[in-house]
PDB file of C-alpha atoms in Angstrom:
ATOM      1  CA  MET A   7     -16.743  14.879  43.210  1.00  0.00           C
ATOM      2  CA  CYS A   8     -19.607  12.444  43.766  1.00  0.00           C
ATOM      3  CA  LEU A   9     -22.287  13.684  41.402  1.00  0.00           C
ATOM      4  CA  LEU A  10     -24.688  11.085  42.767  1.00  0.00           C
ATOM      5  CA  GLY A  11     -24.553  12.769  46.133  1.00  0.00           C
ATOM      6  CA  GLY A  12     -27.106  15.298  44.906  1.00  0.00           C
ATOM      7  CA  LEU A  13     -29.460  12.739  43.447  1.00  0.00           C
ATOM      8  CA  TYR A  14     -30.721  10.828  46.455  1.00  0.00           C
ATOM      9  CA  ALA A  15     -34.124  12.501  46.461  1.00  0.00           C
ATOM     10  CA  PRO A  16     -36.831  10.607  44.526  1.00  0.00           C
ATOM     11  CA  VAL A  17     -36.023  10.933  40.837  1.00  0.00           C
ATOM     12  CA  SER A  18     -38.595  11.900  38.246  1.00  0.00           C
ATOM     13  CA  THR A  19     -37.988  11.982  34.501  1.00  0.00           C
ATOM     14  CA  SER A  20     -39.408  14.206  31.787  1.00  0.00           C
ATOM     15  CA  ALA A  21     -42.773  12.494  31.743  1.00  0.00           C
ATOM     16  CA  GLN A  22     -44.768  10.529  34.265  1.00  0.00           C
ATOM     17  CA  SER A  23     -46.623   7.343  33.387  1.00  0.00           C
ATOM     18  CA  SER A  24     -50.250   7.047  34.498  1.00  0.00           C
ATOM     19  CA  GLU A  25     -49.773   3.305  35.000  1.00  0.00           C
ATOM     20  CA  PRO A  26     -49.121   1.800  38.427  1.00  0.00           C
ATOM     21  CA  ALA A  27     -45.472   1.290  39.229  1.00  0.00           C
ATOM     22  CA  SER A  28     -43.823  -2.008  38.406  1.00  0.00           C
ATOM     23  CA  LEU A  29     -42.618  -3.980  41.416  1.00  0.00           C
ATOM     24  CA  LEU A  30     -39.067  -3.895  40.106  1.00  0.00           C
ATOM     25  CA  TRP A  31     -39.144  -0.368  38.696  1.00  0.00           C
ATOM     26  CA  GLY A  32     -40.300   0.991  42.051  1.00  0.00           C
ATOM     27  CA  ARG A  33     -39.780   4.774  42.079  1.00  0.00           C
ATOM     28  CA  LEU A  34     -38.003   4.825  38.713  1.00  0.00           C
ATOM     29  CA  SER A  35     -40.316   6.780  36.402  1.00  0.00           C
ATOM     30  CA  PRO A  36     -40.437   5.858  32.692  1.00  0.00           C
ATOM     31  CA  GLY A  37     -39.953   8.343  29.877  1.00  0.00           C
ATOM     32  CA  LYS A  38     -42.722   9.494  27.567  1.00  0.00           C
ATOM     33  CA  TYR A  39     -42.770   6.428  25.305  1.00  0.00           C
ATOM     34  CA  PRO A  40     -44.514   3.093  25.730  1.00  0.00           C
ATOM     35  CA  VAL A  41     -42.054   0.286  25.015  1.00  0.00           C
ATOM     36  CA  GLY A  42     -42.253  -2.629  22.619  1.00  0.00           C
ATOM     37  CA  TYR A  43     -40.134  -5.760  22.867  1.00  0.00           C
ATOM     38  CA  ARG A  44     -39.218  -8.584  20.561  1.00  0.00           C
ATOM     39  CA  SER A  45     -36.533 -11.228  20.384  1.00  0.00           C
ATOM     40  CA  ILE A  46     -34.875 -12.115  17.098  1.00  0.00           C
ATOM     41  CA  GLU A  47     -33.015 -15.331  16.326  1.00  0.00           C
ATOM     42  CA  SER A  48     -30.644 -15.339  13.374  1.00  0.00           C
ATOM     43  CA  SER A  49     -27.674 -17.543  12.506  1.00  0.00           C
ATOM     44  CA  GLY A  50     -27.599 -19.042  15.964  1.00  0.00           C
ATOM     45  CA  MET A  51     -27.726 -15.626  17.685  1.00  0.00           C
ATOM     46  CA  LEU A  52     -30.446 -14.335  19.991  1.00  0.00           C
ATOM     47  CA  VAL A  53     -30.977 -10.570  20.024  1.00  0.00           C
ATOM     48  CA  HIS A  54     -33.269  -8.847  22.517  1.00  0.00           C
ATOM     49  CA  VAL A  55     -34.786  -5.616  21.175  1.00  0.00           C
ATOM     50  CA  TRP A  56     -36.668  -2.854  22.992  1.00  0.00           C
ATOM     51  CA  TYR A  57     -38.033   0.148  21.097  1.00  0.00           C
ATOM     52  CA  PRO A  58     -40.277   3.197  21.579  1.00  0.00           C
ATOM     53  CA  SER A  59     -43.753   2.057  20.638  1.00  0.00           C
ATOM     54  CA  ARG A  60     -47.354   3.070  20.314  1.00  0.00           C
ATOM     55  CA  PRO A  61     -49.678   2.337  23.252  1.00  0.00           C
ATOM     56  CA  GLY A  62     -51.212  -1.104  23.587  1.00  0.00           C
ATOM     57  CA  GLY A  63     -50.402  -4.684  24.355  1.00  0.00           C
ATOM     58  CA  ARG A  64     -50.098  -6.653  27.574  1.00  0.00           C
ATOM     59  CA  LYS A  65     -47.232  -5.722  29.848  1.00  0.00           C
ATOM     60  CA  LEU A  66     -44.648  -8.481  29.990  1.00  0.00           C
ATOM     61  CA  LEU A  67     -43.963 -10.383  33.192  1.00  0.00           C
ATOM     62  CA  MET A  68     -40.447 -11.328  34.196  1.00  0.00           C
ATOM     63  CA  ARG A  69     -41.140 -14.946  33.246  1.00  0.00           C
ATOM     64  CA  ASP A  70     -42.005 -13.829  29.698  1.00  0.00           C
ATOM     65  CA  TYR A  71     -38.413 -12.688  29.228  1.00  0.00           C
ATOM     66  CA  LEU A  72     -36.766 -15.810  30.541  1.00  0.00           C
ATOM     67  CA  ARG A  73     -36.942 -18.281  27.687  1.00  0.00           C
ATOM     68  CA  ALA A  74     -33.158 -18.085  27.386  1.00  0.00           C
ATOM     69  CA  ASP A  75     -32.039 -17.989  31.018  1.00  0.00           C
ATOM     70  CA  SER A  76     -34.961 -19.154  33.165  1.00  0.00           C
ATOM     71  CA  ALA A  77     -32.992 -22.093  34.582  1.00  0.00           C
ATOM     72  CA  GLN A  78     -30.159 -19.761  35.576  1.00  0.00           C
ATOM     73  CA  VAL A  79     -32.518 -17.350  37.344  1.00  0.00           C
ATOM     74  CA  VAL A  80     -34.426 -20.143  39.089  1.00  0.00           C
ATOM     75  CA  LYS A  81     -31.130 -21.598  40.346  1.00  0.00           C
ATOM     76  CA  GLN A  82     -29.886 -18.181  41.448  1.00  0.00           C
ATOM     77  CA  PHE A  83     -32.920 -17.500  43.642  1.00  0.00           C
ATOM     78  CA  ALA A  84     -33.950 -21.033  44.616  1.00  0.00           C
ATOM     79  CA  GLY A  85     -32.561 -20.563  48.109  1.00  0.00           C
ATOM     80  CA  PHE A  86     -34.983 -17.729  48.827  1.00  0.00           C
ATOM     81  CA  GLY A  87     -37.991 -20.022  48.711  1.00  0.00           C
ATOM     82  CA  PRO A  88     -40.820 -20.633  46.208  1.00  0.00           C
ATOM     83  CA  SER A  89     -42.982 -17.660  47.228  1.00  0.00           C
ATOM     84  CA  MET A  90     -40.210 -15.156  46.534  1.00  0.00           C
ATOM     85  CA  LEU A  91     -39.378 -16.829  43.215  1.00  0.00           C
ATOM     86  CA  ASP A  92     -43.048 -16.848  42.171  1.00  0.00           C
ATOM     87  CA  SER A  93     -43.317 -13.166  43.035  1.00  0.00           C
ATOM     88  CA  LEU A  94     -40.201 -12.345  41.019  1.00  0.00           C
ATOM     89  CA  LEU A  95     -41.215 -14.339  37.948  1.00  0.00           C
ATOM     90  CA  GLY A  96     -44.737 -12.883  38.131  1.00  0.00           C
ATOM     91  CA  SER A  97     -43.495  -9.296  38.397  1.00  0.00           C
ATOM     92  CA  ARG A  98     -44.984  -7.041  35.740  1.00  0.00           C
ATOM     93  CA  LEU A  99     -42.467  -4.978  33.826  1.00  0.00           C
ATOM     94  CA  TYR A 100     -42.942  -2.100  31.373  1.00  0.00           C
ATOM     95  CA  ALA A 101     -42.599  -3.407  27.827  1.00  0.00           C
ATOM     96  CA  SER A 102     -45.249  -5.123  25.697  1.00  0.00           C
ATOM     97  CA  ARG A 103     -44.451  -7.728  23.093  1.00  0.00           C
ATOM     98  CA  LEU A 104     -44.624  -6.905  19.365  1.00  0.00           C
ATOM     99  CA  VAL A 105     -46.600  -3.666  19.621  1.00  0.00           C
ATOM    100  CA  PRO A 106     -46.216  -1.230  16.675  1.00  0.00           C
ATOM    101  CA  ARG A 107     -43.212   1.072  16.891  1.00  0.00           C
ATOM    102  CA  ALA A 108     -43.483   4.813  17.321  1.00  0.00           C
ATOM    103  CA  ALA A 109     -42.694   7.126  14.424  1.00  0.00           C
ATOM    104  CA  GLY A 110     -39.129   8.201  13.677  1.00  0.00           C
ATOM    105  CA  ARG A 111     -35.710   6.575  13.633  1.00  0.00           C
ATOM    106  CA  PRO A 112     -34.408   6.306  17.208  1.00  0.00           C
ATOM    107  CA  ARG A 113     -30.728   6.102  17.958  1.00  0.00           C
ATOM    108  CA  VAL A 114     -29.331   2.786  19.159  1.00  0.00           C
ATOM    109  CA  VAL A 115     -27.940   1.798  22.553  1.00  0.00           C
ATOM    110  CA  LEU A 116     -26.184  -1.547  22.923  1.00  0.00           C
ATOM    111  CA  VAL A 117     -26.065  -3.192  26.350  1.00  0.00           C
ATOM    112  CA  ALA A 118     -23.064  -5.475  26.890  1.00  0.00           C
ATOM    113  CA  GLN A 119     -23.910  -8.021  29.570  1.00  0.00           C
ATOM    114  CA  GLY A 120     -21.528  -9.018  32.337  1.00  0.00           C
ATOM    115  CA  ASN A 121     -19.845 -12.401  32.630  1.00  0.00           C
ATOM    116  CA  GLY A 122     -22.479 -15.137  32.278  1.00  0.00           C
ATOM    117  CA  GLU A 123     -25.386 -12.682  32.238  1.00  0.00           C
ATOM    118  CA  ASP A 124     -28.455 -12.478  30.016  1.00  0.00           C
ATOM    119  CA  VAL A 125     -31.643 -10.488  29.505  1.00  0.00           C
ATOM    120  CA  PHE A 126     -32.744 -10.745  33.157  1.00  0.00           C
ATOM    121  CA  ASP A 127     -29.664  -8.941  34.410  1.00  0.00           C
ATOM    122  CA  GLN A 128     -30.312  -5.573  32.718  1.00  0.00           C
ATOM    123  CA  VAL A 129     -33.997  -5.776  31.784  1.00  0.00           C
ATOM    124  CA  VAL A 130     -35.113  -2.725  33.785  1.00  0.00           C
ATOM    125  CA  LEU A 131     -32.309  -0.584  32.361  1.00  0.00           C
ATOM    126  CA  CYS A 132     -33.120  -1.717  28.816  1.00  0.00           C
ATOM    127  CA  GLU A 133     -36.832  -0.953  29.201  1.00  0.00           C
ATOM    128  CA  TYR A 134     -36.081   2.399  30.798  1.00  0.00           C
ATOM    129  CA  LEU A 135     -33.742   3.552  28.025  1.00  0.00           C
ATOM    130  CA  ALA A 136     -36.311   2.516  25.408  1.00  0.00           C
ATOM    131  CA  SER A 137     -38.988   4.520  27.251  1.00  0.00           C
ATOM    132  CA  GLN A 138     -36.693   7.519  26.827  1.00  0.00           C
ATOM    133  CA  GLY A 139     -36.625   7.116  23.051  1.00  0.00           C
ATOM    134  CA  PHE A 140     -33.784   4.720  22.210  1.00  0.00           C
ATOM    135  CA  VAL A 141     -33.792   1.372  20.450  1.00  0.00           C
ATOM    136  CA  VAL A 142     -31.962  -0.898  22.899  1.00  0.00           C
ATOM    137  CA  LEU A 143     -30.259  -4.153  21.921  1.00  0.00           C
ATOM    138  CA  THR A 144     -28.564  -6.814  23.993  1.00  0.00           C
ATOM    139  CA  THR A 145     -27.275 -10.351  23.495  1.00  0.00           C
ATOM    140  CA  PRO A 146     -26.513 -13.140  25.983  1.00  0.00           C
ATOM    141  CA  SER A 147     -23.009 -13.190  27.396  1.00  0.00           C
ATOM    142  CA  PRO A 148     -20.812 -15.544  25.323  1.00  0.00           C
ATOM    143  CA  MET A 149     -19.636 -17.026  28.619  1.00  0.00           C
ATOM    144  CA  LEU A 150     -23.043 -18.658  29.032  1.00  0.00           C
ATOM    145  CA  ARG A 151     -21.967 -20.991  26.243  1.00  0.00           C
ATOM    146  CA  THR A 152     -18.322 -21.387  27.261  1.00  0.00           C
ATOM    147  CA  PRO A 153     -17.398 -20.373  30.813  1.00  0.00           C
ATOM    148  CA  LEU A 154     -14.530 -17.955  31.444  1.00  0.00           C
ATOM    149  CA  GLU A 155     -11.988 -19.950  33.447  1.00  0.00           C
ATOM    150  CA  ARG A 156      -8.714 -18.008  33.257  1.00  0.00           C
ATOM    151  CA  GLU A 157      -7.608 -14.390  33.086  1.00  0.00           C
ATOM    152  CA  ASP A 158      -5.747 -15.022  29.838  1.00  0.00           C
ATOM    153  CA  GLN A 159      -9.127 -15.673  28.160  1.00  0.00           C
ATOM    154  CA  VAL A 160     -10.445 -12.185  28.901  1.00  0.00           C
ATOM    155  CA  GLY A 161      -9.273 -10.602  25.642  1.00  0.00           C
ATOM    156  CA  THR A 162     -10.690 -13.424  23.527  1.00  0.00           C
ATOM    157  CA  PHE A 163     -14.125 -13.322  25.143  1.00  0.00           C
ATOM    158  CA  ALA A 164     -14.277  -9.523  25.082  1.00  0.00           C
ATOM    159  CA  GLU A 165     -13.504  -9.596  21.359  1.00  0.00           C
ATOM    160  CA  GLN A 166     -16.212 -12.193  20.774  1.00  0.00           C
ATOM    161  CA  GLN A 167     -18.827 -10.216  22.678  1.00  0.00           C
ATOM    162  CA  ALA A 168     -17.952  -7.015  20.816  1.00  0.00           C
ATOM    163  CA  GLN A 169     -18.460  -8.790  17.494  1.00  0.00           C
ATOM    164  CA  GLU A 170     -21.776 -10.264  18.599  1.00  0.00           C
ATOM    165  CA  LEU A 171     -23.038  -6.809  19.559  1.00  0.00           C
ATOM    166  CA  LEU A 172     -22.049  -5.479  16.140  1.00  0.00           C
ATOM    167  CA  ASP A 173     -23.848  -8.418  14.529  1.00  0.00           C
ATOM    168  CA  ALA A 174     -26.892  -7.619  16.668  1.00  0.00           C
ATOM    169  CA  VAL A 175     -27.117  -4.172  15.082  1.00  0.00           C
ATOM    170  CA  LYS A 176     -27.209  -5.694  11.586  1.00  0.00           C
ATOM    171  CA  ILE A 177     -29.779  -8.298  12.602  1.00  0.00           C
ATOM    172  CA  ALA A 178     -32.110  -5.861  14.373  1.00  0.00           C
ATOM    173  CA  ALA A 179     -31.860  -3.254  11.595  1.00  0.00           C
ATOM    174  CA  ARG A 180     -33.600  -5.683   9.237  1.00  0.00           C
ATOM    175  CA  VAL A 181     -36.657  -5.650  11.493  1.00  0.00           C
ATOM    176  CA  VAL A 182     -36.729  -2.390  13.455  1.00  0.00           C
ATOM    177  CA  ARG A 183     -36.196   1.035  11.925  1.00  0.00           C
ATOM    178  CA  MET A 184     -33.380   2.853  13.724  1.00  0.00           C
ATOM    179  CA  ASP A 185     -30.596   5.372  13.291  1.00  0.00           C
ATOM    180  CA  THR A 186     -27.205   3.678  13.542  1.00  0.00           C
ATOM    181  CA  THR A 187     -25.051   6.704  12.705  1.00  0.00           C
ATOM    182  CA  ARG A 188     -24.369   7.472  16.392  1.00  0.00           C
ATOM    183  CA  ILE A 189     -24.420   4.507  18.770  1.00  0.00           C
ATOM    184  CA  GLY A 190     -24.228   4.351  22.544  1.00  0.00           C
ATOM    185  CA  VAL A 191     -22.880   1.341  24.450  1.00  0.00           C
ATOM    186  CA  VAL A 192     -23.504   0.458  28.088  1.00  0.00           C
ATOM    187  CA  GLY A 193     -21.369  -2.301  29.591  1.00  0.00           C
ATOM    188  CA  HIS A 194     -21.776  -3.935  32.984  1.00  0.00           C
ATOM    189  CA  SER A 195     -18.752  -5.554  34.640  1.00  0.00           C
ATOM    190  CA  PHE A 196     -17.005  -7.693  31.992  1.00  0.00           C
ATOM    191  CA  GLY A 197     -19.260  -6.168  29.343  1.00  0.00           C
ATOM    192  CA  ALA A 198     -17.490  -2.815  29.692  1.00  0.00           C
ATOM    193  CA  ARG A 199     -14.399  -4.445  28.178  1.00  0.00           C
ATOM    194  CA  SER A 200     -16.384  -5.483  25.127  1.00  0.00           C
ATOM    195  CA  ALA A 201     -17.954  -2.029  24.953  1.00  0.00           C
ATOM    196  CA  LEU A 202     -14.510  -0.419  24.890  1.00  0.00           C
ATOM    197  CA  LEU A 203     -13.256  -2.752  22.160  1.00  0.00           C
ATOM    198  CA  LEU A 204     -16.378  -1.947  20.168  1.00  0.00           C
ATOM    199  CA  ALA A 205     -15.633   1.774  20.466  1.00  0.00           C
ATOM    200  CA  MET A 206     -12.053   1.124  19.319  1.00  0.00           C
ATOM    201  CA  ARG A 207     -13.184  -0.662  16.178  1.00  0.00           C
ATOM    202  CA  ASP A 208     -16.310   1.284  15.154  1.00  0.00           C
ATOM    203  CA  ARG A 209     -16.403   5.087  14.983  1.00  0.00           C
ATOM    204  CA  ARG A 210     -20.200   5.070  15.122  1.00  0.00           C
ATOM    205  CA  VAL A 211     -19.894   4.463  18.873  1.00  0.00           C
ATOM    206  CA  ARG A 212     -20.099   7.987  20.283  1.00  0.00           C
ATOM    207  CA  ALA A 213     -20.883   7.333  23.957  1.00  0.00           C
ATOM    208  CA  LEU A 214     -19.793   4.615  26.393  1.00  0.00           C
ATOM    209  CA  VAL A 215     -21.125   3.965  29.896  1.00  0.00           C
ATOM    210  CA  SER A 216     -19.292   1.547  32.178  1.00  0.00           C
ATOM    211  CA  LEU A 217     -21.352   0.160  35.065  1.00  0.00           C
ATOM    212  CA  ASP A 218     -18.619  -0.822  37.520  1.00  0.00           C
ATOM    213  CA  GLY A 219     -16.800  -2.228  34.517  1.00  0.00           C
ATOM    214  CA  GLY A 220     -13.573  -4.196  34.498  1.00  0.00           C
ATOM    215  CA  ILE A 221     -11.946  -1.388  32.507  1.00  0.00           C
ATOM    216  CA  GLY A 222     -11.796   0.527  35.795  1.00  0.00           C
ATOM    217  CA  THR A 223      -9.705  -2.156  37.539  1.00  0.00           C
ATOM    218  CA  SER A 224      -6.275  -3.703  37.062  1.00  0.00           C
ATOM    219  CA  THR A 225      -7.660  -7.225  36.575  1.00  0.00           C
ATOM    220  CA  ALA A 226      -6.514  -9.071  33.427  1.00  0.00           C
ATOM    221  CA  ILE A 227      -5.167  -5.901  31.824  1.00  0.00           C
ATOM    222  CA  GLY A 228      -2.512  -7.830  29.887  1.00  0.00           C
ATOM    223  CA  SER A 229      -5.029 -10.211  28.334  1.00  0.00           C
ATOM    224  CA  PHE A 230      -7.395  -7.369  27.511  1.00  0.00           C
ATOM    225  CA  ARG A 231      -4.674  -5.336  25.813  1.00  0.00           C
ATOM    226  CA  GLY A 232      -3.890  -8.412  23.727  1.00  0.00           C
ATOM    227  CA  ALA A 233      -7.348  -8.463  22.131  1.00  0.00           C
ATOM    228  CA  PRO A 234      -7.145  -7.929  18.338  1.00  0.00           C
ATOM    229  CA  SER A 235      -9.304  -4.788  18.454  1.00  0.00           C
ATOM    230  CA  PHE A 236      -7.428  -3.132  21.305  1.00  0.00           C
ATOM    231  CA  ARG A 237      -5.720   0.063  20.150  1.00  0.00           C
ATOM    232  CA  ALA A 238      -4.387   2.306  22.888  1.00  0.00           C
ATOM    233  CA  SER A 239      -4.048   5.187  20.420  1.00  0.00           C
ATOM    234  CA  ALA A 240      -7.636   4.998  19.129  1.00  0.00           C
ATOM    235  CA  ALA A 241      -9.677   8.215  19.183  1.00  0.00           C
ATOM    236  CA  LEU A 242     -12.473   7.296  21.558  1.00  0.00           C
ATOM    237  CA  PRO A 243     -15.840   8.842  22.443  1.00  0.00           C
ATOM    238  CA  SER A 244     -16.964  10.264  25.760  1.00  0.00           C
ATOM    239  CA  ILE A 245     -16.815   7.700  28.567  1.00  0.00           C
ATOM    240  CA  LEU A 246     -18.784   7.693  31.821  1.00  0.00           C
ATOM    241  CA  HIS A 247     -17.510   5.141  34.356  1.00  0.00           C
ATOM    242  CA  PHE A 248     -19.422   4.404  37.551  1.00  0.00           C
ATOM    243  CA  TYR A 249     -17.567   2.565  40.282  1.00  0.00           C
ATOM    244  CA  GLU A 250     -18.063   1.299  43.819  1.00  0.00           C
ATOM    245  CA  GLU A 251     -15.514   0.923  46.595  1.00  0.00           C
ATOM    246  CA  LEU A 252     -17.143  -1.776  48.717  1.00  0.00           C
ATOM    247  CA  ASP A 253     -15.950  -4.962  46.978  1.00  0.00           C
ATOM    248  CA  ALA A 254     -12.241  -5.791  47.110  1.00  0.00           C
ATOM    249  CA  PHE A 255     -12.348  -7.684  43.817  1.00  0.00           C
ATOM    250  CA  MET A 256     -13.441  -4.461  42.087  1.00  0.00           C
ATOM    251  CA  THR A 257     -10.805  -2.198  43.665  1.00  0.00           C
ATOM    252  CA  PRO A 258     -10.665   0.841  41.377  1.00  0.00           C
ATOM    253  CA  ASP A 259      -7.617   1.359  39.177  1.00  0.00           C
ATOM    254  CA  PHE A 260      -8.021   4.023  36.499  1.00  0.00           C
ATOM    255  CA  SER A 261      -4.649   3.575  34.794  1.00  0.00           C
ATOM    256  CA  LEU A 262      -6.200   2.091  31.652  1.00  0.00           C
ATOM    257  CA  LEU A 263      -8.981   4.659  31.407  1.00  0.00           C
ATOM    258  CA  ARG A 264      -6.709   7.646  32.005  1.00  0.00           C
ATOM    259  CA  GLY A 265      -4.314   6.413  29.323  1.00  0.00           C
ATOM    260  CA  LEU A 266      -6.993   6.455  26.603  1.00  0.00           C
ATOM    261  CA  ARG A 267      -7.587   9.214  24.060  1.00  0.00           C
ATOM    262  CA  THR A 268     -11.199  10.040  24.903  1.00  0.00           C
ATOM    263  CA  GLU A 269     -13.328  13.063  24.067  1.00  0.00           C
ATOM    264  CA  SER A 270     -14.082  13.184  27.780  1.00  0.00           C
ATOM    265  CA  LEU A 271     -13.697  10.854  30.758  1.00  0.00           C
ATOM    266  CA  THR A 272     -16.016  11.084  33.755  1.00  0.00           C
ATOM    267  CA  LEU A 273     -15.399   8.934  36.835  1.00  0.00           C
ATOM    268  CA  GLU A 274     -18.341   8.790  39.233  1.00  0.00           C
ATOM    269  CA  PRO A 275     -18.274   6.971  42.581  1.00  0.00           C
ATOM    270  CA  THR A 276     -21.457   5.564  44.042  1.00  0.00           C
ATOM    271  CA  ARG A 277     -22.705   5.067  47.594  1.00  0.00           C
ATOM    272  CA  GLY A 278     -24.301   1.962  49.024  1.00  0.00           C
ATOM    273  CA  MET A 279     -23.808  -0.106  45.867  1.00  0.00           C
ATOM    274  CA  HIS A 280     -21.926  -3.374  45.638  1.00  0.00           C
ATOM    275  CA  HIS A 281     -20.970  -4.782  42.247  1.00  0.00           C
ATOM    276  CA  VAL A 282     -24.146  -6.891  42.006  1.00  0.00           C
ATOM    277  CA  HIS A 283     -26.316  -3.809  42.439  1.00  0.00           C
ATOM    278  CA  PHE A 284     -25.402  -2.547  38.963  1.00  0.00           C
ATOM    279  CA  SER A 285     -27.829  -5.169  37.603  1.00  0.00           C
ATOM    280  CA  THR A 286     -31.477  -6.102  38.143  1.00  0.00           C
ATOM    281  CA  LEU A 287     -30.486  -7.198  41.652  1.00  0.00           C
ATOM    282  CA  GLY A 288     -30.100  -3.516  42.456  1.00  0.00           C
ATOM    283  CA  PHE A 289     -33.762  -2.956  41.608  1.00  0.00           C
ATOM    284  CA  MET A 290     -34.787  -5.977  43.668  1.00  0.00           C
ATOM    285  CA  VAL A 291     -33.458  -4.721  46.993  1.00  0.00           C
ATOM    286  CA  HIS A 292     -36.410  -2.381  47.599  1.00  0.00           C
ATOM    287  CA  ALA A 293     -38.945  -5.122  46.789  1.00  0.00           C
ATOM    288  CA  PHE A 294     -37.397  -8.193  48.422  1.00  0.00           C
ATOM    289  CA  ALA A 295     -35.946  -7.792  51.901  1.00  0.00           C
ATOM    290  CA  ASN A 296     -34.096 -11.107  51.722  1.00  0.00           C
ATOM    291  CA  VAL A 297     -32.284  -9.986  48.562  1.00  0.00           C
ATOM    292  CA  ALA A 298     -31.344  -6.733  50.290  1.00  0.00           C
ATOM    293  CA  VAL A 299     -29.828  -8.699  53.165  1.00  0.00           C
ATOM    294  CA  ALA A 300     -28.054 -11.197  50.912  1.00  0.00           C
ATOM    295  CA  THR A 301     -26.476  -8.443  48.801  1.00  0.00           C
ATOM    296  CA  GLN A 302     -25.563  -6.237  51.792  1.00  0.00           C
ATOM    297  CA  ALA A 303     -27.753  -3.389  50.608  1.00  0.00           C
ATOM    298  CA  THR A 304     -28.113  -0.282  52.760  1.00  0.00           C
ATOM    299  CA  ALA A 305     -30.673   2.507  52.981  1.00  0.00           C
ATOM    300  CA  GLU A 306     -28.780   4.307  50.196  1.00  0.00           C
ATOM    301  CA  THR A 307     -28.673   1.442  47.733  1.00  0.00           C
ATOM    302  CA  ASN A 308     -31.988   1.819  45.922  1.00  0.00           C
ATOM    303  CA  ASP A 309     -31.644   5.580  45.606  1.00  0.00           C
ATOM    304  CA  SER A 310     -28.173   5.093  44.155  1.00  0.00           C
ATOM    305  CA  VAL A 311     -29.421   2.479  41.667  1.00  0.00           C
ATOM    306  CA  ILE A 312     -32.078   4.901  40.427  1.00  0.00           C
ATOM    307  CA  ALA A 313     -29.542   7.720  40.248  1.00  0.00           C
ATOM    308  CA  VAL A 314     -27.105   5.621  38.189  1.00  0.00           C
ATOM    309  CA  THR A 315     -29.910   4.604  35.823  1.00  0.00           C
ATOM    310  CA  THR A 316     -31.164   8.133  35.213  1.00  0.00           C
ATOM    311  CA  ARG A 317     -27.630   9.510  34.913  1.00  0.00           C
ATOM    312  CA  THR A 318     -26.865   6.834  32.305  1.00  0.00           C
ATOM    313  CA  PHE A 319     -29.805   8.100  30.260  1.00  0.00           C
ATOM    314  CA  THR A 320     -28.957  11.788  30.518  1.00  0.00           C
ATOM    315  CA  PHE A 321     -25.349  11.098  29.547  1.00  0.00           C
ATOM    316  CA  LEU A 322     -26.437   9.122  26.477  1.00  0.00           C
ATOM    317  CA  ARG A 323     -29.007  11.765  25.548  1.00  0.00           C
ATOM    318  CA  ASP A 324     -26.560  14.631  25.880  1.00  0.00           C
ATOM    319  CA  VAL A 325     -23.745  12.927  23.962  1.00  0.00           C
ATOM    320  CA  LEU A 326     -25.705  11.179  21.228  1.00  0.00           C
ATOM    321  CA  GLY A 327     -28.124  14.033  20.569  1.00  0.00           C
ATOM    322  CA  ARG A 328     -31.603  13.807  19.139  1.00  0.00           C
ATOM    323  CA  SER A 329     -32.748  10.959  16.930  1.00  0.00           C
ATOM    324  CA  ARG A 330     -33.962  11.565  13.411  1.00  0.00           C
TER     325      ARG A 330
END
């Protein structure tokens, strides 16, 4: 069953913001919380942190986020011309830097970036989840430092990314008050492999969302199973896996997922979404016609992107429960 089939109408969340919509957020409505943002550097690691905050502060622009990967983003969109790039980098988002946090101890959601991705690639999702009451953490893909060149490296890099996400929790907990007893993990593409390894090694992970993740394909299964943390017999949390059927290199294969011992496994197909649309590019198609053309977006794409985003939140909310 395609659950998303019933979600193509404009989506509204539990609370509506009185602020004008962000260019990239479009019709995606934030939750009831303003969002604060900060980046933390520790022991050579960079951790991006979003958290429910009190009102105030200047809304960040896309360029404010891009200290780490601005050159990558500029290169990625250089072919679209300077006016489009200026509009993208000048796009106002939802979070404000270093504003005071809201009361309470929110639960934590980790976002595992895809191969070679960084804060830009999931920034709308991260802000949105924080507006719904989570502390959200992400780190740059380790493949930004050392490129992934062969399938037999998949297990090694997935293990490294899983460890860096665990380290991010320790680093952020020194600065931001949060409840780490029940953790959610969202992984895009390659990042879903790291998210699964993290769930296999840490019982605090109680919910896992795979955004067209490699764990739903047959690619590099041998290397992935060879990762030190991989345990086929591990008792795993509830898993929600979104997948698309438009890109041959992401041909679905659920053998790995169906062989796991999960509390529940939900497989949800999408419509009008290519693999790239499970990132910020998916939010760009409604705002930039040339990006829509380049990524083969259809009339369904933006509605599907919003549906996947809101469904990710409701799944995390329902599985993780209320924060303290």
